[in-house]
Amino acid sequence: MSVFNQVVLAPDDPILGLVEKFKQDPRENKINLTIGIYADANGKVPVLNVVKKAQDALFAEAKPHVYLPMHGLQMYNNSVQRLLFSEHNSVIAENRLATVQTLGGTGALKVGADFLSQLFAEKLPTVHVSDPTWDNHRAIFKGAGFKVEAYPYFDSETGGVRFDAMIEYFKALPVNSIIILHACCHNPTGADLTDAEWKTLAEVVKEKSLMPFLDMAYQGFAQGVQEDAKAIHIMTDAGVPVLIANSFSKSFSLYGERVGALSVVTKSAEEQVRVTSQLKKMVRANYSSPPEFGAAIVGHVLSNDTLRQEWFDELAEMRIRIHAMREKFTALLNEGQTKKDFSFIKQQQGMFSYSGLTQEQAQKLRDEHGVYILDTGRICIAALNEYNIIQSAQAIIKIL
Ligand code: LMR
């Protein structure tokens, strides 16, 4: 009898499992609105011009492929820090930010989860995620030994945030409770907090000594690169400790290169050195050190003023195209039927919209129309274009 006889089949991942199913679907007119990948007006995942330029420069250098240190490429980490905070911010000026390069945003969450689990080893606090959240949040923190619970977040009536309920929930939490927050472009709902709400939240975090962990996988997809980092600035201005997971998968269209970072805002330069040493230890125990190429591309672009500006412009193009698709999709859906008002799609931010469609409707969309959205009703607006938007809207209207 095989030792693996008792291994049970793992259920499909709610996002990546559907991507697999989509690939196997033989229908020619199928449409993939599942995973958070930006596709351009022609339905292609773009290679940014700044990425091409950086690649050319790196290939020309033809450096040997040595190991990176555990914390990754230092020039990349410096660039990340400048993207999260301006260099005038006291966090940077006082050398209080501990940053390590990670395997995408997921890697940052994992290293952060391990760090917190070690920090609180004597009495693990509970991790609180938004209801709903990116499915992998639960898996990552459960995997690091935490109990995971959900705080009130999405208001399905308004398509916005249940802010008062969320604040009441946080006020009742014990000290050191870890709260996972989406810095911008909430995944999966697209419903974000206002500046005033972030400020109120920061006060509660401070008063109750909570531990905020900000996940920022979509910087630049809501309002702009600096604007989208405002949650981080508000939290740090309040003087609370903050962990930040950021990713360049979407903003540089570098999905497969796994380029992310974990940053921890500390109280002093001396504390930063100790925290960094622990983050390096977590990296070593997970995967030793990160890969170089993607981080070298991002670092090359961000450390050059001209290229950085070009990147801002290319990112703005993506952001503007998504906004245009939101407008058009809303109009197509609202003009084509009277059962449901889809105006909330225009208000939501980032790549996704939480459509309110049920699991049965999502299934029907896939089975009968070849339009793939997640079972939760999440639609990737960033994958819509002039060629597939009408077919997608018509399919939704048919299954309502
Ligand atoms: C998503 O939510 O679709 C993306 O963040 C990709 C992923 O890994 O789930």
GROMACS .gro file of C-alpha atoms and ligand atoms in nm:
model
  409
    1MET     CA    1   0.000   0.000   0.000
    2SER     CA    2   0.138   0.344  -0.094
    3VAL     CA    3   0.221   0.585   0.187
    4PHE     CA    4   0.030   0.846  -0.011
    5ASN     CA    5  -0.286   0.639  -0.023
    6GLN     CA    6  -0.454   0.858   0.235
    7VAL     CA    7  -0.374   1.184   0.057
    8VAL     CA    8  -0.699   1.354  -0.036
    9LEU     CA    9  -0.742   1.555  -0.353
   10ALA     CA   10  -0.705   1.929  -0.279
   11PRO     CA   11  -0.994   2.141  -0.403
   12ASP     CA   12  -0.925   2.368  -0.699
   13ASP     CA   13  -0.798   2.716  -0.613
   14PRO     CA   14  -1.095   2.954  -0.660
   15ILE     CA   15  -0.892   3.175  -0.897
   16LEU     CA   16  -0.609   2.966  -1.046
   17GLY     CA   17  -0.837   2.660  -1.075
   18LEU     CA   18  -1.070   2.856  -1.304
   19VAL     CA   19  -0.776   2.979  -1.511
   20GLU     CA   20  -0.689   2.612  -1.571
   21LYS     CA   21  -1.049   2.534  -1.669
   22PHE     CA   22  -1.052   2.832  -1.904
   23LYS     CA   23  -0.738   2.708  -2.079
   24GLN     CA   24  -0.899   2.367  -2.133
   25ASP     CA   25  -1.224   2.513  -2.269
   26PRO     CA   26  -1.222   2.447  -2.648
   27ARG     CA   27  -1.471   2.726  -2.735
   28GLU     CA   28  -1.312   2.993  -2.954
   29ASN     CA   29  -1.518   3.284  -2.829
   30LYS     CA   30  -1.449   3.220  -2.458
   31ILE     CA   31  -1.358   3.522  -2.243
   32ASN     CA   32  -1.141   3.514  -1.930
   33LEU     CA   33  -1.247   3.770  -1.668
   34THR     CA   34  -1.115   3.568  -1.372
   35ILE     CA   35  -0.757   3.638  -1.265
   36GLY     CA   36  -0.621   3.986  -1.195
   37ILE     CA   37  -0.415   4.033  -1.506
   38TYR     CA   38  -0.431   4.355  -1.707
   39ALA     CA   39  -0.478   4.305  -2.081
   40ASP     CA   40  -0.446   4.595  -2.328
   41ALA     CA   41  -0.702   4.720  -2.582
   42ASN     CA   42  -0.617   4.420  -2.805
   43GLY     CA   43  -0.658   4.169  -2.527
   44LYS     CA   44  -0.283   4.114  -2.492
   45VAL     CA   45  -0.084   4.122  -2.168
   46PRO     CA   46   0.144   4.419  -2.241
   47VAL     CA   47   0.521   4.430  -2.231
   48LEU     CA   48   0.582   4.784  -2.106
   49ASN     CA   49   0.826   4.997  -2.306
   50VAL     CA   50   1.021   5.074  -1.990
   51VAL     CA   51   1.053   4.701  -1.927
   52LYS     CA   52   1.188   4.647  -2.280
   53LYS     CA   53   1.442   4.923  -2.229
   54ALA     CA   54   1.551   4.787  -1.892
   55GLN     CA   55   1.576   4.433  -2.033
   56ASP     CA   56   1.795   4.553  -2.321
   57ALA     CA   57   2.025   4.735  -2.081
   58LEU     CA   58   2.049   4.431  -1.852
   59PHE     CA   59   2.113   4.188  -2.139
   60ALA     CA   60   2.387   4.418  -2.272
   61GLU     CA   61   2.558   4.409  -1.932
   62ALA     CA   62   2.550   4.025  -1.935
   63LYS     CA   63   2.642   3.998  -1.569
   64PRO     CA   64   2.699   3.654  -1.411
   65HIS     CA   65   2.400   3.502  -1.232
   66VAL     CA   66   2.523   3.494  -0.876
   67TYR     CA   67   2.305   3.453  -0.564
   68LEU     CA   68   2.141   3.767  -0.435
   69PRO     CA   69   2.170   3.831  -0.063
   70MET     CA   70   1.874   3.720   0.152
   71HIS     CA   71   1.722   4.070   0.145
   72GLY     CA   72   1.749   4.090  -0.235
   73LEU     CA   73   1.881   4.370  -0.455
   74GLN     CA   74   1.955   4.675  -0.239
   75MET     CA   75   1.901   4.928  -0.520
   76TYR     CA   76   1.559   4.770  -0.582
   77ASN     CA   77   1.472   4.787  -0.212
   78ASN     CA   78   1.574   5.155  -0.205
   79SER     CA   79   1.350   5.222  -0.506
   80VAL     CA   80   1.059   5.044  -0.338
   81GLN     CA   81   1.100   5.260  -0.030
   82ARG     CA   82   1.090   5.577  -0.241
   83LEU     CA   83   0.773   5.454  -0.407
   84LEU     CA   84   0.603   5.393  -0.073
   85PHE     CA   85   0.729   5.718   0.085
   86SER     CA   86   0.898   6.027  -0.052
   87GLU     CA   87   1.260   6.055   0.060
   88HIS     CA   88   1.160   6.353   0.278
   89ASN     CA   89   0.931   6.138   0.487
   90SER     CA   90   1.078   6.079   0.832
   91VAL     CA   91   1.044   5.703   0.785
   92ILE     CA   92   1.307   5.718   0.508
   93ALA     CA   93   1.508   6.013   0.638
   94GLU     CA   94   1.552   5.841   0.976
   95ASN     CA   95   1.624   5.501   0.821
   96ARG     CA   96   1.327   5.337   0.998
   97LEU     CA   97   1.199   5.123   0.713
   98ALA     CA   98   1.305   4.756   0.699
   99THR     CA   99   1.257   4.631   0.341
  100VAL     CA  100   1.330   4.293   0.186
  101GLN     CA  101   1.267   4.188  -0.175
  102THR     CA  102   1.014   3.904  -0.193
  103LEU     CA  103   0.852   3.660  -0.436
  104GLY     CA  104   0.574   3.894  -0.540
  105GLY     CA  105   0.315   4.028  -0.299
  106THR     CA  106   0.228   3.674  -0.191
  107GLY     CA  107   0.589   3.617  -0.083
  108ALA     CA  108   0.578   3.943   0.113
  109LEU     CA  109   0.264   3.829   0.295
  110LYS     CA  110   0.424   3.492   0.369
  111VAL     CA  111   0.750   3.638   0.504
  112GLY     CA  112   0.547   3.890   0.705
  113ALA     CA  113   0.319   3.618   0.841
  114ASP     CA  114   0.620   3.411   0.951
  115PHE     CA  115   0.781   3.717   1.110
  116LEU     CA  116   0.466   3.799   1.309
  117SER     CA  117   0.414   3.439   1.408
  118GLN     CA  118   0.765   3.434   1.552
  119LEU     CA  119   0.725   3.775   1.715
  120PHE     CA  120   0.408   3.670   1.895
  121ALA     CA  121   0.508   3.306   1.942
  122GLU     CA  122   0.409   3.306   2.312
  123LYS     CA  123   0.050   3.405   2.240
  124LEU     CA  124  -0.051   3.418   1.877
  125PRO     CA  125  -0.303   3.695   1.810
  126THR     CA  126  -0.588   3.635   1.565
  127VAL     CA  127  -0.555   3.769   1.212
  128HIS     CA  128  -0.859   3.958   1.082
  129VAL     CA  129  -0.928   3.984   0.710
  130SER     CA  130  -1.198   4.182   0.532
  131ASP     CA  131  -1.526   4.015   0.444
  132PRO     CA  132  -1.467   3.932   0.163
  133THR     CA  133  -1.095   3.930   0.085
  134TRP     CA  134  -0.842   3.780  -0.155
  135ASP     CA  135  -0.879   3.406  -0.090
  136ASN     CA  136  -0.510   3.349  -0.038
  137HIS     CA  137  -0.493   3.577   0.268
  138ARG     CA  138  -0.660   3.311   0.478
  139ALA     CA  139  -0.440   3.032   0.348
  140ILE     CA  140  -0.118   3.226   0.406
  141PHE     CA  141  -0.194   3.326   0.765
  142LYS     CA  142  -0.346   2.990   0.856
  143GLY     CA  143  -0.034   2.832   0.713
  144ALA     CA  144   0.175   3.043   0.951
  145GLY     CA  145  -0.028   2.909   1.245
  146PHE     CA  146  -0.276   3.196   1.295
  147LYS     CA  147  -0.647   3.176   1.351
  148VAL     CA  148  -0.816   3.386   1.084
  149GLU     CA  149  -1.146   3.571   1.127
  150ALA     CA  150  -1.333   3.823   0.911
  151TYR     CA  151  -1.427   4.184   0.986
  152PRO     CA  152  -1.731   4.353   0.825
  153TYR     CA  153  -1.631   4.527   0.504
  154PHE     CA  154  -1.837   4.513   0.187
  155ASP     CA  155  -2.187   4.656   0.172
  156SER     CA  156  -2.370   4.464  -0.098
  157GLU     CA  157  -2.658   4.715  -0.090
  158THR     CA  158  -2.447   5.017  -0.181
  159GLY     CA  159  -2.140   4.854  -0.338
  160GLY     CA  160  -1.934   5.052  -0.081
  161VAL     CA  161  -1.778   4.985   0.261
  162ARG     CA  162  -1.960   4.913   0.592
  163PHE     CA  163  -1.727   5.155   0.763
  164ASP     CA  164  -1.911   5.200   1.093
  165ALA     CA  165  -1.950   4.825   1.144
  166MET     CA  166  -1.584   4.775   1.060
  167ILE     CA  167  -1.470   5.037   1.312
  168GLU     CA  168  -1.695   4.894   1.585
  169TYR     CA  169  -1.544   4.551   1.519
  170PHE     CA  170  -1.188   4.685   1.543
  171LYS     CA  171  -1.264   4.872   1.865
  172ALA     CA  172  -1.360   4.545   2.031
  173LEU     CA  173  -1.039   4.360   1.936
  174PRO     CA  174  -0.769   4.270   2.189
  175VAL     CA  175  -0.428   4.440   2.178
  176ASN     CA  176  -0.188   4.320   1.902
  177SER     CA  177  -0.469   4.179   1.686
  178ILE     CA  178  -0.343   4.171   1.329
  179ILE     CA  179  -0.566   4.338   1.071
  180ILE     CA  180  -0.509   4.283   0.701
  181LEU     CA  181  -0.605   4.591   0.500
  182HIS     CA  182  -0.603   4.654   0.126
  183ALA     CA  183  -0.416   4.982   0.078
  184CYS     CA  184  -0.604   5.057  -0.246
  185CYS     CA  185  -0.809   4.880  -0.514
  186HIS     CA  186  -0.968   4.637  -0.269
  187ASN     CA  187  -0.955   4.280  -0.402
  188PRO     CA  188  -1.216   4.144  -0.474
  189THR     CA  189  -1.469   4.427  -0.430
  190GLY     CA  190  -1.307   4.742  -0.572
  191ALA     CA  191  -1.456   4.932  -0.273
  192ASP     CA  192  -1.195   5.154  -0.100
  193LEU     CA  193  -1.189   5.376   0.210
  194THR     CA  194  -1.184   5.755   0.179
  195ASP     CA  195  -0.894   5.958   0.324
  196ALA     CA  196  -1.113   6.063   0.618
  197GLU     CA  197  -1.200   5.698   0.685
  198TRP     CA  198  -0.833   5.596   0.676
  199LYS     CA  199  -0.761   5.868   0.933
  200THR     CA  200  -1.035   5.746   1.165
  201LEU     CA  201  -0.911   5.390   1.122
  202ALA     CA  202  -0.551   5.494   1.202
  203GLU     CA  203  -0.670   5.650   1.527
  204VAL     CA  204  -0.848   5.330   1.629
  205VAL     CA  205  -0.541   5.124   1.537
  206LYS     CA  206  -0.331   5.347   1.760
  207GLU     CA  207  -0.577   5.359   2.048
  208LYS     CA  208  -0.629   4.983   2.050
  209SER     CA  209  -0.264   4.891   1.969
  210LEU     CA  210  -0.362   4.683   1.666
  211MET     CA  211  -0.111   4.562   1.410
  212PRO     CA  212  -0.203   4.672   1.056
  213PHE     CA  213  -0.064   4.473   0.762
  214LEU     CA  214  -0.129   4.663   0.439
  215ASP     CA  215  -0.148   4.464   0.118
  216MET     CA  216  -0.078   4.688  -0.183
  217ALA     CA  217  -0.075   4.483  -0.503
  218TYR     CA  218  -0.235   4.752  -0.722
  219GLN     CA  219  -0.047   5.074  -0.653
  220GLY     CA  220  -0.118   5.316  -0.939
  221PHE     CA  221  -0.442   5.153  -1.055
  222ALA     CA  222  -0.685   5.371  -0.856
  223GLN     CA  223  -0.576   5.739  -0.865
  224GLY     CA  224  -0.199   5.744  -0.912
  225VAL     CA  225   0.120   5.604  -0.761
  226GLN     CA  226   0.153   5.854  -0.473
  227GLU     CA  227  -0.222   5.893  -0.420
  228ASP     CA  228  -0.266   5.517  -0.385
  229ALA     CA  229  -0.003   5.504  -0.108
  230LYS     CA  230  -0.199   5.747   0.112
  231ALA     CA  231  -0.322   5.473   0.347
  232ILE     CA  232   0.041   5.394   0.427
  233HIS     CA  233   0.120   5.760   0.489
  234ILE     CA  234  -0.183   5.810   0.712
  235MET     CA  235  -0.099   5.502   0.919
  236THR     CA  236   0.267   5.595   0.963
  237ASP     CA  237   0.182   5.959   1.039
  238ALA     CA  238  -0.029   5.824   1.325
  239GLY     CA  239   0.290   5.666   1.459
  240VAL     CA  240   0.174   5.304   1.453
  241PRO     CA  241   0.386   5.006   1.344
  242VAL     CA  242   0.289   4.900   0.992
  243LEU     CA  243   0.376   4.609   0.767
  244ILE     CA  244   0.344   4.663   0.391
  245ALA     CA  245   0.337   4.397   0.119
  246ASN     CA  246   0.373   4.545  -0.228
  247SER     CA  247   0.396   4.395  -0.573
  248PHE     CA  248   0.497   4.496  -0.925
  249SER     CA  249   0.319   4.206  -1.095
  250LYS     CA  250   0.039   4.430  -1.222
  251SER     CA  251   0.197   4.775  -1.229
  252PHE     CA  252   0.498   4.659  -1.435
  253SER     CA  253   0.313   4.373  -1.606
  254LEU     CA  254   0.581   4.141  -1.466
  255TYR     CA  255   0.355   3.866  -1.331
  256GLY     CA  256   0.585   3.570  -1.389
  257GLU     CA  257   0.894   3.740  -1.251
  258ARG     CA  258   0.750   3.750  -0.896
  259VAL     CA  259   0.869   4.097  -0.797
  260GLY     CA  260   0.748   4.220  -0.461
  261ALA     CA  261   0.871   4.352  -0.128
  262LEU     CA  262   0.790   4.345   0.240
  263SER     CA  263   0.850   4.667   0.435
  264VAL     CA  264   0.813   4.715   0.808
  265VAL     CA  265   0.787   5.063   0.957
  266THR     CA  266   0.987   5.067   1.282
  267LYS     CA  267   1.046   5.323   1.558
  268SER     CA  268   1.420   5.381   1.507
  269ALA     CA  269   1.713   5.299   1.281
  270GLU     CA  270   1.843   5.061   1.545
  271GLU     CA  271   1.510   4.874   1.562
  272GLN     CA  272   1.507   4.862   1.182
  273VAL     CA  273   1.840   4.676   1.180
  274ARG     CA  274   1.703   4.412   1.419
  275VAL     CA  275   1.378   4.372   1.227
  276THR     CA  276   1.566   4.343   0.896
  277SER     CA  277   1.785   4.068   1.043
  278GLN     CA  278   1.471   3.870   1.135
  279LEU     CA  279   1.311   3.921   0.793
  280LYS     CA  280   1.630   3.787   0.634
  281LYS     CA  281   1.608   3.483   0.859
  282MET     CA  282   1.249   3.420   0.739
  283VAL     CA  283   1.357   3.452   0.375
  284ARG     CA  284   1.647   3.210   0.428
  285ALA     CA  285   1.417   2.949   0.583
  286ASN     CA  286   1.161   2.983   0.303
  287TYR     CA  287   1.362   3.014  -0.019
  288SER     CA  288   1.709   3.136   0.077
  289SER     CA  289   1.720   3.442  -0.147
  290PRO     CA  290   1.500   3.594  -0.419
  291PRO     CA  291   1.557   3.581  -0.796
  292GLU     CA  292   1.729   3.877  -0.959
  293PHE     CA  293   1.594   3.952  -1.306
  294GLY     CA  294   1.253   4.106  -1.235
  295ALA     CA  295   1.384   4.314  -0.946
  296ALA     CA  296   1.675   4.433  -1.161
  297ILE     CA  297   1.423   4.551  -1.425
  298VAL     CA  298   1.210   4.739  -1.172
  299GLY     CA  299   1.517   4.880  -0.995
  300HIS     CA  300   1.665   4.996  -1.329
  301VAL     CA  301   1.346   5.182  -1.420
  302LEU     CA  302   1.273   5.334  -1.081
  303SER     CA  303   1.628   5.456  -1.019
  304ASN     CA  304   1.632   5.654  -1.345
  305ASP     CA  305   1.426   5.977  -1.347
  306THR     CA  306   1.337   5.961  -1.717
  307LEU     CA  307   1.239   5.595  -1.712
  308ARG     CA  308   1.046   5.637  -1.390
  309GLN     CA  309   0.840   5.915  -1.550
  310GLU     CA  310   0.783   5.694  -1.857
  311TRP     CA  311   0.657   5.421  -1.627
  312PHE     CA  312   0.418   5.662  -1.454
  313ASP     CA  313   0.282   5.748  -1.801
  314GLU     CA  314   0.242   5.385  -1.908
  315LEU     CA  315   0.073   5.301  -1.580
  316ALA     CA  316  -0.162   5.598  -1.625
  317GLU     CA  317  -0.258   5.460  -1.967
  318MET     CA  318  -0.358   5.129  -1.807
  319ARG     CA  319  -0.550   5.307  -1.532
  320ILE     CA  320  -0.737   5.530  -1.778
  321ARG     CA  321  -0.826   5.234  -1.999
  322ILE     CA  322  -0.974   5.047  -1.703
  323HIS     CA  323  -1.181   5.354  -1.608
  324ALA     CA  324  -1.309   5.373  -1.968
  325MET     CA  325  -1.405   5.004  -1.957
  326ARG     CA  326  -1.590   5.062  -1.629
  327GLU     CA  327  -1.794   5.342  -1.791
  328LYS     CA  328  -1.876   5.141  -2.099
  329PHE     CA  329  -1.956   4.818  -1.914
  330THR     CA  330  -2.189   5.002  -1.678
  331ALA     CA  331  -2.368   5.167  -1.972
  332LEU     CA  332  -2.402   4.839  -2.165
  333LEU     CA  333  -2.539   4.655  -1.861
  334ASN     CA  334  -2.777   4.930  -1.752
  335GLU     CA  335  -2.910   5.003  -2.102
  336GLY     CA  336  -2.966   4.634  -2.178
  337GLN     CA  337  -3.195   4.544  -1.884
  338THR     CA  338  -3.393   4.684  -1.593
  339LYS     CA  339  -3.355   4.410  -1.330
  340LYS     CA  340  -3.033   4.536  -1.170
  341ASP     CA  341  -2.854   4.870  -1.148
  342PHE     CA  342  -2.483   4.823  -1.225
  343SER     CA  343  -2.382   5.187  -1.165
  344PHE     CA  344  -2.158   5.081  -0.874
  345ILE     CA  345  -1.908   4.941  -1.129
  346LYS     CA  346  -1.815   5.299  -1.222
  347GLN     CA  347  -1.746   5.393  -0.860
  348GLN     CA  348  -1.526   5.097  -0.775
  349GLN     CA  349  -1.145   5.116  -0.803
  350GLY     CA  350  -0.875   4.902  -0.950
  351MET     CA  351  -0.891   4.590  -1.161
  352PHE     CA  352  -1.199   4.427  -1.016
  353SER     CA  353  -1.566   4.470  -0.965
  354TYR     CA  354  -1.778   4.268  -0.729
  355SER     CA  355  -2.082   4.225  -0.952
  356GLY     CA  356  -2.327   4.078  -0.703
  357LEU     CA  357  -2.384   3.783  -0.937
  358THR     CA  358  -2.438   3.457  -0.753
  359GLN     CA  359  -2.232   3.140  -0.778
  360GLU     CA  360  -2.510   2.982  -0.990
  361GLN     CA  361  -2.508   3.281  -1.225
  362ALA     CA  362  -2.129   3.271  -1.252
  363GLN     CA  363  -2.149   2.901  -1.336
  364LYS     CA  364  -2.417   2.967  -1.599
  365LEU     CA  365  -2.206   3.241  -1.752
  366ARG     CA  366  -1.919   2.998  -1.793
  367ASP     CA  367  -2.122   2.696  -1.904
  368GLU     CA  368  -2.367   2.864  -2.139
  369HIS     CA  369  -2.171   3.165  -2.264
  370GLY     CA  370  -1.800   3.088  -2.215
  371VAL     CA  371  -1.761   3.404  -2.003
  372TYR     CA  372  -1.543   3.318  -1.703
  373ILE     CA  373  -1.583   3.518  -1.381
  374LEU     CA  374  -1.510   3.399  -1.025
  375ASP     CA  375  -1.778   3.211  -0.829
  376THR     CA  376  -1.793   3.505  -0.588
  377GLY     CA  377  -1.913   3.725  -0.876
  378ARG     CA  378  -1.578   3.907  -0.906
  379ILE     CA  379  -1.517   4.035  -1.258
  380CYS     CA  380  -1.177   4.144  -1.385
  381ILE     CA  381  -1.262   4.475  -1.554
  382ALA     CA  382  -0.896   4.507  -1.660
  383ALA     CA  383  -0.946   4.217  -1.903
  384LEU     CA  384  -1.232   4.386  -2.091
  385ASN     CA  385  -1.172   4.549  -2.430
  386GLU     CA  386  -1.369   4.674  -2.732
  387TYR     CA  387  -1.374   4.319  -2.877
  388ASN     CA  388  -1.512   4.131  -2.576
  389ILE     CA  389  -1.709   4.388  -2.377
  390ILE     CA  390  -2.036   4.360  -2.571
  391GLN     CA  391  -2.035   3.980  -2.564
  392SER     CA  392  -1.958   3.986  -2.189
  393ALA     CA  393  -2.235   4.235  -2.111
  394GLN     CA  394  -2.489   4.051  -2.327
  395ALA     CA  395  -2.406   3.722  -2.157
  396ILE     CA  396  -2.462   3.877  -1.814
  397ILE     CA  397  -2.792   4.029  -1.924
  398LYS     CA  398  -2.908   3.686  -2.044
  399ILE     CA  399  -2.839   3.511  -1.715
  400LEU     CA  400  -2.993   3.777  -1.487
  401LMR     C1  401  -0.602   3.782  -0.834
  401LMR     O1  402  -0.661   3.809  -0.730
  401LMR     O2  403  -0.661   3.742  -0.936
  401LMR     C2  404  -0.453   3.802  -0.842
  401LMR     O3  405  -0.406   3.859  -0.726
  401LMR     C3  406  -0.380   3.681  -0.883
  401LMR     C4  407  -0.377   3.573  -0.780
  401LMR     O4  408  -0.268   3.523  -0.754
  401LMR     O5  409  -0.479   3.538  -0.724
   0.00000   0.00000   0.00000
